[in-house]
Coordinates of C-alpha atoms and ligand atoms in Angstrom, one line a residue:
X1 CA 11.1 -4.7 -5.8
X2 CA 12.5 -3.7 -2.5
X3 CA 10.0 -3.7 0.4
X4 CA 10.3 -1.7 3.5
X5 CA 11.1 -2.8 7.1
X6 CA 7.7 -2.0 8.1
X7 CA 7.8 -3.2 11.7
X8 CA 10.6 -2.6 14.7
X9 CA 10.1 -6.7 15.9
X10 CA 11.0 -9.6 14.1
X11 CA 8.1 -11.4 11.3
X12 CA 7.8 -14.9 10.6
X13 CA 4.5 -16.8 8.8
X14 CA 3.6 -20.2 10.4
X15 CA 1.6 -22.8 8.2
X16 CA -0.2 -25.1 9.7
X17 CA -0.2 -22.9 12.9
X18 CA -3.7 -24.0 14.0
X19 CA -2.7 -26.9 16.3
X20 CA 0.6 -29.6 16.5
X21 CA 4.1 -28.6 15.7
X22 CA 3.3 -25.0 13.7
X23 CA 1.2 -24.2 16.8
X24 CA 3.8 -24.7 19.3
X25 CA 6.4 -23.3 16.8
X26 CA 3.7 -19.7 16.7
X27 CA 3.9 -19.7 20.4
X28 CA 7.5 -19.9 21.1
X29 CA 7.6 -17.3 18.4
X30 CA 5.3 -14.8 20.2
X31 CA 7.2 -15.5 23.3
X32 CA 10.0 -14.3 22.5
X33 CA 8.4 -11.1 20.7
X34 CA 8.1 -11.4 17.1
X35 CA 5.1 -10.7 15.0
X36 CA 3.4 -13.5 13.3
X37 CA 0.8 -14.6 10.5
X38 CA -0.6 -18.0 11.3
X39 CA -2.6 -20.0 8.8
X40 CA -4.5 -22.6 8.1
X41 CA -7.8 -24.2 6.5
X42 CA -10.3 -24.0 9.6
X43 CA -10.3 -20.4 11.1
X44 CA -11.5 -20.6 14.7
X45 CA -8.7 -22.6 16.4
X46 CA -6.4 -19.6 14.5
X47 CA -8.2 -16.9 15.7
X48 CA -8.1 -18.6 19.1
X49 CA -4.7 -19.0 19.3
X50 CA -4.0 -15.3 17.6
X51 CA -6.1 -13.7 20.7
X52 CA -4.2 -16.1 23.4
X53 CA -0.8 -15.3 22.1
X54 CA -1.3 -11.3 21.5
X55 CA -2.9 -11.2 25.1
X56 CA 0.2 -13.0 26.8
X57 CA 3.1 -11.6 24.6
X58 CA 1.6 -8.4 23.1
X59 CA 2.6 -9.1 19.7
X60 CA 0.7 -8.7 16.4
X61 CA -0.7 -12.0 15.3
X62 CA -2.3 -12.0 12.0
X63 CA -4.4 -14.6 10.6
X64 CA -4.4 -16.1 7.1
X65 CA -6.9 -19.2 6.2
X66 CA -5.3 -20.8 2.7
X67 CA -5.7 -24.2 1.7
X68 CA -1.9 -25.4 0.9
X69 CA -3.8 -27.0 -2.3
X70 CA -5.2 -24.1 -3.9
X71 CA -2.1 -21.8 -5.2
X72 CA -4.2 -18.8 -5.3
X73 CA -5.0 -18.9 -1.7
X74 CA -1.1 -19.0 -0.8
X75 CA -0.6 -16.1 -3.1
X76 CA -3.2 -14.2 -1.4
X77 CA -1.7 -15.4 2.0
X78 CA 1.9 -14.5 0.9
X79 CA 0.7 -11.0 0.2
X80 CA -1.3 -10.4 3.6
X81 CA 1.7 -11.1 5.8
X82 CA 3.7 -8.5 3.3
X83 CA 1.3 -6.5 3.6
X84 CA 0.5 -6.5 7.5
X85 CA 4.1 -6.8 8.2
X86 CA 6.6 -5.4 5.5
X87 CA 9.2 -8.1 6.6
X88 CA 9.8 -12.0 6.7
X89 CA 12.5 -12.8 9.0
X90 CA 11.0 -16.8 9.2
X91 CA 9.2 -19.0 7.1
X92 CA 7.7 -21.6 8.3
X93 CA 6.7 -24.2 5.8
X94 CA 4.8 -26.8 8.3
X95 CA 1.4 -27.2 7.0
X96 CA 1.4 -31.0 5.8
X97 CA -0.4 -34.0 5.3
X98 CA 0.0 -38.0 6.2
X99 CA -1.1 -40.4 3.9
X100 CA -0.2 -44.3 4.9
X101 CA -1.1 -47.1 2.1
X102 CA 1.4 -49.3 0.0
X103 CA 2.6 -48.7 -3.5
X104 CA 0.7 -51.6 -4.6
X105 CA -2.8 -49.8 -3.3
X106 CA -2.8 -46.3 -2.4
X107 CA -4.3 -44.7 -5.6
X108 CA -2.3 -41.7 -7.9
X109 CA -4.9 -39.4 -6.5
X110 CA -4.1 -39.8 -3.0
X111 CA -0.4 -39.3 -4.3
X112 CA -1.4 -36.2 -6.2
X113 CA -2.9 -34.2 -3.1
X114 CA 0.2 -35.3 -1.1
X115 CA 2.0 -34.0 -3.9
X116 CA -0.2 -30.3 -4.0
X117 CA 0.3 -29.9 0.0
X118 CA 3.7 -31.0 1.2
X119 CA 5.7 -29.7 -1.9
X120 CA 3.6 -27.6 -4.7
X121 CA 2.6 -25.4 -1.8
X122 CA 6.2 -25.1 -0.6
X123 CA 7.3 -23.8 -3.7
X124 CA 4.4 -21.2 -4.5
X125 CA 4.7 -19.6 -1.1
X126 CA 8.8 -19.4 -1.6
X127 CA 8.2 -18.1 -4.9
X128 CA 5.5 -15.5 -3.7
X129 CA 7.7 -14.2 -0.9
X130 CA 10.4 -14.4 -2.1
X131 CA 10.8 -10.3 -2.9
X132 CA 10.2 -9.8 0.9
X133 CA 12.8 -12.5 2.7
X134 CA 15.1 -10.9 0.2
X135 CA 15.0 -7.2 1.4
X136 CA 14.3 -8.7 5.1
X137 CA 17.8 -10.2 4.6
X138 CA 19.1 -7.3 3.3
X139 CA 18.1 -4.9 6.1
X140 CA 18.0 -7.4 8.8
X141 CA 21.1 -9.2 7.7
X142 CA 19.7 -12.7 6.9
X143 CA 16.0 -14.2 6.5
X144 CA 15.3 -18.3 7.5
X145 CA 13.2 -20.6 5.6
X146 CA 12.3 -23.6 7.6
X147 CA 10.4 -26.4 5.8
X148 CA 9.6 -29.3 8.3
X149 CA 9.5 -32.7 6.4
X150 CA 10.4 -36.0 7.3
X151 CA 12.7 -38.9 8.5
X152 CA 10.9 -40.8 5.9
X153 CA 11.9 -38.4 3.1
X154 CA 15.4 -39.4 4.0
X155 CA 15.1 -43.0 5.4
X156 CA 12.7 -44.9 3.3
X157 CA 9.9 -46.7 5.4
X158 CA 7.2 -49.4 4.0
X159 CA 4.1 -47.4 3.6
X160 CA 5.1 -44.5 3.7
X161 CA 6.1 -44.6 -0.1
X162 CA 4.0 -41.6 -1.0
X163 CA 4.3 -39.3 1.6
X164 CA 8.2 -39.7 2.2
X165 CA 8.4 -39.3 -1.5
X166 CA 6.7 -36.0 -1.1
X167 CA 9.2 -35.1 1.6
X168 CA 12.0 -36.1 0.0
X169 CA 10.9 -33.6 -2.6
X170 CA 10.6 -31.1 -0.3
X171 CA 13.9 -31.4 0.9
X172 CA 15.5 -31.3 -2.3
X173 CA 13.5 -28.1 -3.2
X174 CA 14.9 -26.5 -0.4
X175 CA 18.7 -27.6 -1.5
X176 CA 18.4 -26.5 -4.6
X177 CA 16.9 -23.1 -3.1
X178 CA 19.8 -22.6 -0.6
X179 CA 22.0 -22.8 -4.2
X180 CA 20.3 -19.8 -5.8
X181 CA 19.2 -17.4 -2.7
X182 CA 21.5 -18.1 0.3
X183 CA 24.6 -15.9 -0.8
X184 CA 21.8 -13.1 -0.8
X185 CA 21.3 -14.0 2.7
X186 CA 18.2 -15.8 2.3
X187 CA 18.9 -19.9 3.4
X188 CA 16.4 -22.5 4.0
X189 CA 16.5 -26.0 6.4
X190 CA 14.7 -28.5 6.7
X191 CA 13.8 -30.5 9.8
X192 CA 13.3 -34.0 9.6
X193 CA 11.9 -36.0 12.7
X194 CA 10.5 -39.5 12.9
X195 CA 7.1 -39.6 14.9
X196 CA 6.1 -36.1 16.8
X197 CA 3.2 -36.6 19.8
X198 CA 0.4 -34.9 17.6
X199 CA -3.1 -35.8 15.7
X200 CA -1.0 -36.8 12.7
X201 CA 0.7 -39.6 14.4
X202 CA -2.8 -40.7 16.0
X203 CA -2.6 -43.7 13.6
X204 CA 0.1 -45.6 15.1
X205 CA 0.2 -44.1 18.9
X206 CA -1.3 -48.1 20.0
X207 CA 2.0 -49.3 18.6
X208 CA 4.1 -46.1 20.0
X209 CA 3.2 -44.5 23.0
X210 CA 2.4 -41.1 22.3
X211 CA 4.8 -40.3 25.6
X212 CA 8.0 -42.0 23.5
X213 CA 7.5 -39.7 20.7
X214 CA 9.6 -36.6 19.8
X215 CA 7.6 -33.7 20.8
X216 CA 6.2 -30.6 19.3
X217 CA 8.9 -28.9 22.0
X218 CA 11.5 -30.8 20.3
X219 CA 11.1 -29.2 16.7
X220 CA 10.2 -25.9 17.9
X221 CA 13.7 -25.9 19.4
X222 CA 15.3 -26.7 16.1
X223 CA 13.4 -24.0 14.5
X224 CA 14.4 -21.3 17.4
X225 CA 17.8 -22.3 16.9
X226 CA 17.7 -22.0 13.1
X227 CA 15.9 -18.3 13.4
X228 CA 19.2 -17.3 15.4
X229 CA 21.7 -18.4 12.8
X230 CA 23.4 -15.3 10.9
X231 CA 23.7 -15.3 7.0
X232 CA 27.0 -16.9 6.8
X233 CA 25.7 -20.0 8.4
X234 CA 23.4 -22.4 6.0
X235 CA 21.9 -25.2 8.0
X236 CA 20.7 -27.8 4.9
X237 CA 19.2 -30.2 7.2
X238 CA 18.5 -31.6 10.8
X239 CA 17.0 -35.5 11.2
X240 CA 15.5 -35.6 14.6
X241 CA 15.3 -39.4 15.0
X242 CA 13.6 -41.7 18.0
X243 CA 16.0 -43.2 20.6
X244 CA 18.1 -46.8 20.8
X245 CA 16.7 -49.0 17.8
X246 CA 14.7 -46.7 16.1
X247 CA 17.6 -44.5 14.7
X248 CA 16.7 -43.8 11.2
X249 CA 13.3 -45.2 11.6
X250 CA 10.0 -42.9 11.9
Ligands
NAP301 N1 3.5 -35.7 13.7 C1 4.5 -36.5 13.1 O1 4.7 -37.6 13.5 C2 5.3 -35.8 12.0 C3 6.6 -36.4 11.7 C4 7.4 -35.9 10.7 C5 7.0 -34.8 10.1 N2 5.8 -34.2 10.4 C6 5.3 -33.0 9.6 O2 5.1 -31.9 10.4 C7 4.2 -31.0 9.9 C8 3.1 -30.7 10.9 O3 2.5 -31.9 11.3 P1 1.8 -32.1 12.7 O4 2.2 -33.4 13.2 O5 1.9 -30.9 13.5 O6 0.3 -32.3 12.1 P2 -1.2 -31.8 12.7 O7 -1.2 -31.8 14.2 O8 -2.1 -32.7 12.0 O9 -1.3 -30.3 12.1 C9 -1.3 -30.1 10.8 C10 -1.5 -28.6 10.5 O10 -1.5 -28.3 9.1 C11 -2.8 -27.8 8.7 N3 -3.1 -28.3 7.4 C12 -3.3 -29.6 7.1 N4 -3.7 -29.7 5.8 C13 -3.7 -28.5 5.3 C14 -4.0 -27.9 4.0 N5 -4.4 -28.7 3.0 N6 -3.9 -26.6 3.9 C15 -3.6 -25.8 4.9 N7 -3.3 -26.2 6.1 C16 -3.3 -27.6 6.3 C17 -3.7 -28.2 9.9 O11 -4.8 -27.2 10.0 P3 -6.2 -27.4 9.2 O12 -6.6 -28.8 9.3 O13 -7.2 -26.5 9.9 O14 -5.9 -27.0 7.8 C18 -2.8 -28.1 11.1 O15 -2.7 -26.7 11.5 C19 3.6 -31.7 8.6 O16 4.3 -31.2 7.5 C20 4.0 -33.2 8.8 O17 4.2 -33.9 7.6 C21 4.9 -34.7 11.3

């Protein structure tokens, strides 16, 4: 199915827009004029954020509210930014969860709902859009897919057995999908930092001052830069790491 450039601006859909990395990653978006669906689970920090950024940067800013574990939501969300927008120039696969525990303790379940929301969800939603990043690419020349994960899906760190397993998933999803789509244009990264300044990271800030972390700034950056890269230039992956000793380390 080939799907009309509906819209003049640029269109990317943000996942986890409502606050943290996706929210700054929404704003430097609107900034710099491009349309946007933002989603999440809870609705009124999205449709706060949608009326503060169409104000400021008059852009369209739809919201979606999907729960990354239930596939049907992300289907219908897939199909409301198509349908609002016509075009994907950017994915944004942010929405994630932490989980800390050892292998020894932290039950299957807990594993199972990591599994469902940093990595079932990514592949739904690619699947689902799909048809429109490939006729985005082929009007607009290329369509990004960014999929932020972790240092810990690439650097193994004790307790984070679950959740860097998860990301490690996610980044070999996104390999594998740069192998079948990119020649059509259509190439994914993913991003990779150790510990960002937001509510996720809450859990260790007395050990890390929030103020030493990467920041939300920091990612948006990598994904701003990704957005600007033409077809014939596949980005696999970026590790954004901590300073001096904590190279390789969350
Ligand atoms: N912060 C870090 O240290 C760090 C480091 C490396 C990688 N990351 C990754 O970066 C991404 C963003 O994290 P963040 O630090 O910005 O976290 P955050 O501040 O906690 O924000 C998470 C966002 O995802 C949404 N979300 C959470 N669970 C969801 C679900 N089941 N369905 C739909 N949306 C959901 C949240 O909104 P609702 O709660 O309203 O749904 C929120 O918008 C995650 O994938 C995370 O794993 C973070």
């Amino acid at each position: 199915m080939t799907v009309g450039i509906a819209g003049e601006r640029k269109a990317a859909l943000v996942t986890g827009a409502s606050r943290g990395i996706g929210a700054e990653v929404a704003t430097r978006f609107a900034e710099a004029g491009w349309d946007l669906t933002i989603s999440a689970r809870s609705r009124e920090p999205l449709d706060e954020l949608a009326h503060l950024l169409g104000e400021k940067f008059g852009v369209r800013v739809a919201v979606a509210v999907a729960d990354m574990a239930d596939a049907e939501q992300l289907d219908a969300l897939a199909a409301a930014h198509t349908e609002a927008f016509g075009r994907l120039d950017l994915l944004v696969l942010n929405a994630g969860m932490g989980q800390k525990g050892l292998i020894a303790e932290l039950p299957v379940r807990r594993f199972d709902k990591l599994y469902q929301v940093n990595v079932r969800s990514a592949y739904v939603l690619l699947q689902a859009l799909l048809p429109t990043l490939r006729s985005t690419a082929e009007v607009a020349g290329a369509a990004k897919v960014v999929a932020i994960a972790s240092i810990t899906g690439v650097h193994p760190e004790p307790e984070l057995a679950a959740y860097g397993a998860t990301k490690a998933a996610l980044i070999s999803l996104c390999e594998t999908f740069n192998l079948e789509e990119s020649e059509a244009g259509v190439s994914a990264t993913t991003i990779s930092p150790g510990y960002v300044n937001t509510d996720l990271s809450e859990w260790t800030k007395d050990k890390i001052p929030a103020e030493e972390m990467i920041t939300v700034g920091d990612v948006a950056t990598m994904v701003e830069a990704v957005s600007r890269l033409s077809r014939y230039a596949v980005l696999p992956g970026v590790v954004l790491t901590r300073p001096g000793t904590n190279l390789g380390r969350a």
